[in-house]
Amino acid sequence: MSKVKTAKSVLITGCSAGGSGSALAEVFQKRGLHVFATARTLSKMSHLKDLPNVTLLELEVTSSQSIAAALDAVNAQTDGKLDYLVNNAGQSMVMPALDTDIEEAKKLFDVNFWGVHAMTQAFAPLVIAAKGTIVNICSISGYVNAPWMSKLTSWSTIAVYYGFLRSLLILWTNIGFYGASKAALMSQSETMRLELAPFQVKVLAVVSGVVDTNIMSHGDNWKLPPGSLYSKVSEAIEARATGADVNPSQKMDAAKFANKVASDILGGASGRTWRGSIASMVWLLTLLPTSLMDKAMLSATKVE
């Protein structure tokens, strides 16, 4: 492999076509960085292979061997420096907590939390050498404890109750363990921000709102287990699992999202940034008393 010729470099996980990682890879490449685009399967990044200053790497964030191989490849091309590490790879899960298979939930955390930390541990020396930035893609799901979403959105319900959210907005929230994994990642991001500050490394948590990606594309075979206590509202949960409850016009285009996030990163941001449709609205809602949010969520999601 040849040496990186650009001034700055970035490694992004989860760059399969149709996702925010892919959009981020294209934006960073256009802005003059050398991009290490990674995914579990190289063929899913074929749309990036002919772009200049882009290196495609096969990477499974739950595999220490795969991470080590990627680290060696980046190390060899950058002389031991990496300016930006973007931990974007993740997966979703939509299922009531009582019906969730514990082993499947552990696999979710392996990707969404432990995989991120494994990448951070492995690449930290390169980022420290560059006095760079570690970016973790989090989610509004880590802030709003919505069981699931019916087509009567929590936003319209809250507007009725409190009279200040009049827009027809749909909350892009995955239930239960997905939100828990993203909340854990947010907390760890804040801890790492403080721990890495002495080494002049920034840590940025991107709280992602509604973005037009294919994250819900694997929900076609979704179903509640037999005997579920939530069978009466299975249609509402299934709509959340498949993404059918979201109007495409209410999603932020992935390229627009990527441009905003890239500007945050290259502008030296640290801490938290809220990007994607309704992300800033969720930030406002976190200021509400828990009892008011609970009332709105229970009504909107038909748990009552």
Short mmCIF file of C-alpha atoms in Angstrom, two decimals:
data_model
loop_
_atom_site.label_atom_id
_atom_site.label_comp_id
_atom_site.label_asym_id
_atom_site.label_seq_id
_atom_site.Cartn_x
_atom_site.Cartn_y
_atom_site.Cartn_z
CA MET A 1 0.00 0.00 0.00
CA SER A 2 1.20 3.50 -0.82
CA LYS A 3 1.62 6.25 1.74
CA VAL A 4 -1.20 8.72 2.36
CA LYS A 5 -0.48 11.88 0.37
CA THR A 6 -3.13 14.17 1.86
CA ALA A 7 -2.60 16.33 4.94
CA LYS A 8 -5.31 14.67 7.04
CA SER A 9 -6.77 11.18 7.33
CA VAL A 10 -9.99 9.71 8.68
CA LEU A 11 -11.15 6.16 9.35
CA ILE A 12 -14.90 5.53 9.28
CA THR A 13 -16.59 2.29 10.31
CA GLY A 14 -19.85 1.10 8.78
CA CYS A 15 -19.46 2.46 5.24
CA SER A 16 -21.79 0.06 3.41
CA ALA A 17 -23.85 1.67 0.66
CA GLY A 18 -27.02 3.39 1.83
CA GLY A 19 -25.79 4.38 5.27
CA SER A 20 -24.49 7.50 6.95
CA GLY A 21 -20.96 6.07 7.03
CA SER A 22 -20.90 5.92 3.25
CA ALA A 23 -22.15 9.51 3.04
CA LEU A 24 -19.48 10.62 5.51
CA ALA A 25 -16.78 8.88 3.46
CA GLU A 26 -17.81 10.76 0.33
CA VAL A 27 -17.97 14.11 2.12
CA PHE A 28 -14.55 13.75 3.74
CA GLN A 29 -13.05 12.64 0.43
CA LYS A 30 -14.44 15.72 -1.30
CA ARG A 31 -12.96 17.89 1.45
CA GLY A 32 -9.47 16.64 0.74
CA LEU A 33 -8.91 14.00 3.41
CA HIS A 34 -7.64 10.50 2.86
CA VAL A 35 -10.49 8.21 3.84
CA PHE A 36 -10.14 4.72 5.23
CA ALA A 37 -13.66 3.41 4.57
CA THR A 38 -14.48 0.17 6.35
CA ALA A 39 -17.25 -2.39 6.40
CA ARG A 40 -17.65 -6.07 7.19
CA THR A 41 -17.91 -6.86 3.46
CA LEU A 42 -15.78 -5.07 0.86
CA SER A 43 -18.34 -5.57 -1.91
CA LYS A 44 -20.81 -3.39 -0.01
CA MET A 45 -18.43 -0.44 -0.51
CA SER A 46 -17.88 -0.94 -4.25
CA HIS A 47 -19.42 2.48 -4.94
CA LEU A 48 -16.42 4.06 -3.18
CA LYS A 49 -13.60 2.06 -4.76
CA ASP A 50 -12.84 4.41 -7.65
CA LEU A 51 -12.75 7.60 -5.59
CA PRO A 52 -9.28 9.13 -5.20
CA ASN A 53 -7.73 9.11 -1.73
CA VAL A 54 -10.06 6.36 -0.50
CA THR A 55 -8.76 3.08 0.91
CA LEU A 56 -11.28 0.29 1.45
CA LEU A 57 -10.68 -2.02 4.40
CA GLU A 58 -12.62 -5.06 5.53
CA LEU A 59 -13.36 -4.60 9.22
CA GLU A 60 -15.55 -6.35 11.77
CA VAL A 61 -15.62 -4.23 14.92
CA THR A 62 -16.42 -7.24 17.13
CA SER A 63 -13.30 -9.11 15.99
CA SER A 64 -9.96 -8.30 17.62
CA GLN A 65 -8.12 -9.92 14.71
CA SER A 66 -10.00 -7.82 12.17
CA ILE A 67 -9.32 -4.64 14.13
CA ALA A 68 -5.63 -5.51 14.39
CA ALA A 69 -5.39 -6.04 10.63
CA ALA A 70 -7.05 -2.69 9.95
CA LEU A 71 -4.75 -1.00 12.45
CA ASP A 72 -1.68 -2.43 10.72
CA ALA A 73 -2.93 -1.21 7.33
CA VAL A 74 -3.62 2.33 8.56
CA ASN A 75 -0.38 2.45 10.53
CA ALA A 76 1.62 1.52 7.44
CA GLN A 77 0.03 4.20 5.27
CA THR A 78 0.03 7.08 7.76
CA ASP A 79 3.31 6.59 9.64
CA GLY A 80 1.43 5.99 12.87
CA LYS A 81 -1.00 8.90 12.80
CA LEU A 82 -4.77 9.15 12.33
CA ASP A 83 -6.47 12.52 12.56
CA TYR A 84 -10.07 11.35 12.89
CA LEU A 85 -11.64 8.07 14.01
CA VAL A 86 -15.37 7.96 13.28
CA ASN A 87 -17.14 5.10 15.04
CA ASN A 88 -20.27 4.85 12.94
CA ALA A 89 -20.94 1.10 12.61
CA GLY A 90 -24.04 -0.04 14.45
CA GLN A 91 -27.18 -2.10 14.26
CA SER A 92 -30.76 -1.66 15.40
CA MET A 93 -33.16 -3.75 17.46
CA VAL A 94 -36.89 -3.28 17.93
CA MET A 95 -38.51 -5.56 20.47
CA PRO A 96 -40.26 -5.13 23.84
CA ALA A 97 -37.80 -5.71 26.66
CA LEU A 98 -39.73 -8.70 28.04
CA ASP A 99 -39.64 -10.38 24.62
CA THR A 100 -36.00 -9.67 23.82
CA ASP A 101 -33.62 -12.58 23.39
CA ILE A 102 -30.79 -11.82 25.83
CA GLU A 103 -28.12 -13.29 23.55
CA GLU A 104 -29.31 -11.09 20.68
CA ALA A 105 -29.23 -8.06 22.97
CA LYS A 106 -25.65 -8.92 23.94
CA LYS A 107 -24.71 -9.06 20.26
CA LEU A 108 -26.27 -5.63 19.83
CA PHE A 109 -24.10 -4.23 22.63
CA ASP A 110 -21.06 -5.98 21.16
CA VAL A 111 -21.47 -3.87 18.01
CA ASN A 112 -22.93 -0.62 19.32
CA PHE A 113 -20.88 -0.28 22.50
CA TRP A 114 -18.02 -2.75 22.90
CA GLY A 115 -17.08 -2.58 19.24
CA VAL A 116 -16.73 1.18 19.52
CA HIS A 117 -14.58 0.86 22.61
CA ALA A 118 -12.40 -1.82 21.00
CA MET A 119 -11.78 0.49 18.04
CA THR A 120 -11.01 3.38 20.35
CA GLN A 121 -8.51 1.36 22.36
CA ALA A 122 -6.77 0.05 19.25
CA PHE A 123 -6.52 3.34 17.35
CA ALA A 124 -5.97 5.67 20.31
CA PRO A 125 -2.16 5.73 19.87
CA LEU A 126 -2.54 6.91 16.27
CA VAL A 127 -5.11 9.56 17.19
CA ILE A 128 -2.97 10.74 20.13
CA ALA A 129 0.04 11.02 17.82
CA ALA A 130 -2.01 13.27 15.53
CA LYS A 131 -3.68 15.18 18.40
CA GLY A 132 -6.86 14.25 16.61
CA THR A 133 -10.53 13.57 17.29
CA ILE A 134 -12.57 10.47 18.10
CA VAL A 135 -16.18 10.66 16.93
CA ASN A 136 -18.95 8.36 18.17
CA ILE A 137 -22.25 8.31 16.29
CA CYS A 138 -24.92 8.13 18.99
CA SER A 139 -28.69 8.58 18.74
CA ILE A 140 -31.68 10.45 20.07
CA SER A 141 -32.85 6.96 21.08
CA GLY A 142 -30.41 7.18 23.95
CA TYR A 143 -32.35 10.14 25.33
CA VAL A 144 -36.02 9.33 24.76
CA ASN A 145 -37.31 6.18 26.44
CA ALA A 146 -40.04 5.46 23.89
CA PRO A 147 -41.32 1.87 23.98
CA TRP A 148 -42.19 2.01 20.26
CA MET A 149 -43.86 4.37 17.82
CA SER A 150 -47.41 4.18 16.49
CA LYS A 151 -48.52 6.22 13.51
CA LEU A 152 -49.94 8.71 15.99
CA THR A 153 -46.59 10.22 16.84
CA SER A 154 -45.42 11.18 20.27
CA TRP A 155 -44.67 14.61 18.87
CA SER A 156 -48.26 15.36 17.90
CA THR A 157 -49.42 14.03 21.26
CA ILE A 158 -47.01 16.27 23.13
CA ALA A 159 -48.21 19.19 21.04
CA VAL A 160 -51.78 18.52 22.18
CA TYR A 161 -50.72 18.29 25.81
CA TYR A 162 -48.42 21.27 25.97
CA GLY A 163 -49.21 23.41 22.93
CA PHE A 164 -45.74 24.12 21.59
CA LEU A 165 -44.82 21.33 19.16
CA ARG A 166 -47.23 21.88 16.29
CA SER A 167 -45.20 20.29 13.50
CA LEU A 168 -46.03 16.87 12.14
CA LEU A 169 -42.82 15.18 13.27
CA ILE A 170 -42.11 11.52 13.80
CA LEU A 171 -39.67 10.41 16.45
CA TRP A 172 -37.04 8.09 14.97
CA THR A 173 -36.55 6.02 18.07
CA ASN A 174 -35.73 2.36 18.44
CA ILE A 175 -36.97 0.78 21.59
CA GLY A 176 -35.34 -0.75 24.62
CA PHE A 177 -31.91 -2.21 24.18
CA TYR A 178 -30.94 -0.17 21.12
CA GLY A 179 -31.58 3.00 23.10
CA ALA A 180 -29.72 1.50 26.06
CA SER A 181 -26.68 0.75 23.91
CA LYS A 182 -26.64 4.31 22.58
CA ALA A 183 -27.11 5.79 26.05
CA ALA A 184 -24.14 3.73 27.24
CA LEU A 185 -22.09 4.98 24.31
CA MET A 186 -23.00 8.56 25.11
CA SER A 187 -21.92 8.15 28.71
CA GLN A 188 -18.66 6.50 27.71
CA SER A 189 -18.01 9.27 25.18
CA GLU A 190 -18.21 11.86 27.94
CA THR A 191 -15.80 9.84 30.09
CA MET A 192 -13.34 9.39 27.23
CA ARG A 193 -13.53 13.10 26.45
CA LEU A 194 -12.15 13.86 29.90
CA GLU A 195 -9.62 11.03 29.93
CA LEU A 196 -8.15 11.96 26.55
CA ALA A 197 -8.08 15.72 27.09
CA PRO A 198 -4.56 15.64 28.63
CA PHE A 199 -3.32 14.17 25.34
CA GLN A 200 -4.94 16.96 23.30
CA VAL A 201 -7.43 14.54 21.77
CA LYS A 202 -11.04 15.63 21.31
CA VAL A 203 -14.03 13.30 21.66
CA LEU A 204 -17.27 14.22 19.91
CA ALA A 205 -20.59 12.41 20.36
CA VAL A 206 -22.97 12.99 17.45
CA VAL A 207 -26.55 12.66 18.66
CA SER A 208 -28.18 11.54 15.44
CA GLY A 209 -31.82 12.26 14.71
CA VAL A 210 -33.88 11.15 11.71
CA VAL A 211 -31.59 10.41 8.76
CA ASP A 212 -32.49 8.70 5.50
CA THR A 213 -30.46 5.48 5.71
CA ASN A 214 -31.10 1.76 5.39
CA ILE A 215 -30.71 0.96 9.10
CA MET A 216 -34.23 -0.49 9.25
CA SER A 217 -33.86 -2.55 6.07
CA HIS A 218 -33.62 -5.88 7.92
CA GLY A 219 -36.99 -5.70 9.66
CA ASP A 220 -39.11 -7.42 7.00
CA ASN A 221 -39.25 -10.70 8.94
CA TRP A 222 -39.97 -9.05 12.28
CA LYS A 223 -42.58 -10.60 14.55
CA LEU A 224 -43.41 -10.85 18.24
CA PRO A 225 -42.76 -14.21 19.89
CA PRO A 226 -45.82 -16.38 20.62
CA GLY A 227 -47.62 -15.44 23.82
CA SER A 228 -46.23 -11.91 23.94
CA LEU A 229 -47.97 -9.58 26.39
CA TYR A 230 -47.85 -6.94 23.64
CA SER A 231 -49.67 -8.87 20.90
CA LYS A 232 -52.55 -6.36 20.89
CA VAL A 233 -50.21 -3.59 19.73
CA SER A 234 -48.06 -5.76 17.45
CA GLU A 235 -48.94 -3.70 14.36
CA ALA A 236 -47.65 -0.52 15.97
CA ILE A 237 -44.40 -2.20 17.00
CA GLU A 238 -43.97 -3.83 13.59
CA ALA A 239 -44.37 -0.43 11.93
CA ARG A 240 -41.49 0.80 14.08
CA ALA A 241 -39.38 -2.29 13.34
CA THR A 242 -39.74 -1.95 9.57
CA GLY A 243 -39.62 1.84 9.45
CA ALA A 244 -43.14 1.99 8.00
CA ASP A 245 -44.16 4.62 10.57
CA VAL A 246 -41.74 7.20 9.17
CA ASN A 247 -42.66 9.53 6.33
CA PRO A 248 -39.64 9.75 3.97
CA SER A 249 -40.12 13.51 3.72
CA GLN A 250 -39.39 13.79 7.44
CA LYS A 251 -35.92 12.26 7.16
CA MET A 252 -32.77 14.32 6.65
CA ASP A 253 -30.87 13.39 3.51
CA ALA A 254 -27.77 11.38 4.44
CA ALA A 255 -25.48 13.66 2.42
CA LYS A 256 -26.82 16.73 4.21
CA PHE A 257 -26.34 15.03 7.56
CA ALA A 258 -22.81 14.02 6.62
CA ASN A 259 -21.91 17.55 5.54
CA LYS A 260 -23.10 18.99 8.85
CA VAL A 261 -21.25 16.36 10.88
CA ALA A 262 -18.07 16.76 8.83
CA SER A 263 -18.17 20.51 9.41
CA ASP A 264 -18.52 19.90 13.15
CA ILE A 265 -15.57 17.52 13.16
CA LEU A 266 -13.25 19.57 10.96
CA GLY A 267 -14.24 22.69 12.90
CA GLY A 268 -12.79 21.20 16.07
CA ALA A 269 -16.02 20.42 17.92
CA SER A 270 -15.97 18.26 21.04
CA GLY A 271 -18.56 17.15 23.57
CA ARG A 272 -21.93 16.72 21.84
CA THR A 273 -23.50 17.88 18.62
CA TRP A 274 -27.14 17.24 17.66
CA ARG A 275 -27.64 16.51 13.95
CA GLY A 276 -30.42 15.04 11.81
CA SER A 277 -34.10 15.86 11.62
CA ILE A 278 -35.75 16.65 14.99
CA ALA A 279 -32.51 16.15 16.93
CA SER A 280 -32.64 19.68 18.31
CA MET A 281 -36.31 19.15 19.18
CA VAL A 282 -35.40 16.09 21.22
CA TRP A 283 -32.79 18.15 23.04
CA LEU A 284 -35.54 20.57 24.05
CA LEU A 285 -37.76 17.72 25.18
CA THR A 286 -35.06 16.40 27.49
CA LEU A 287 -35.67 19.56 29.53
CA LEU A 288 -39.27 18.53 30.26
CA PRO A 289 -40.19 16.84 33.56
CA THR A 290 -40.07 13.05 33.27
CA SER A 291 -43.73 12.71 34.27
CA LEU A 292 -44.86 14.83 31.31
CA MET A 293 -42.72 12.90 28.84
CA ASP A 294 -43.96 9.58 30.23
CA LYS A 295 -47.59 10.63 29.80
CA ALA A 296 -47.02 11.63 26.19
CA MET A 297 -45.04 8.50 25.33
CA LEU A 298 -47.51 6.07 26.91
CA SER A 299 -50.38 7.64 25.02
CA ALA A 300 -48.57 7.83 21.69
CA THR A 301 -47.24 4.29 21.79
CA LYS A 302 -50.46 2.67 23.03
CA VAL A 303 -48.87 1.14 26.11
CA GLU A 304 -51.68 2.50 28.28
#
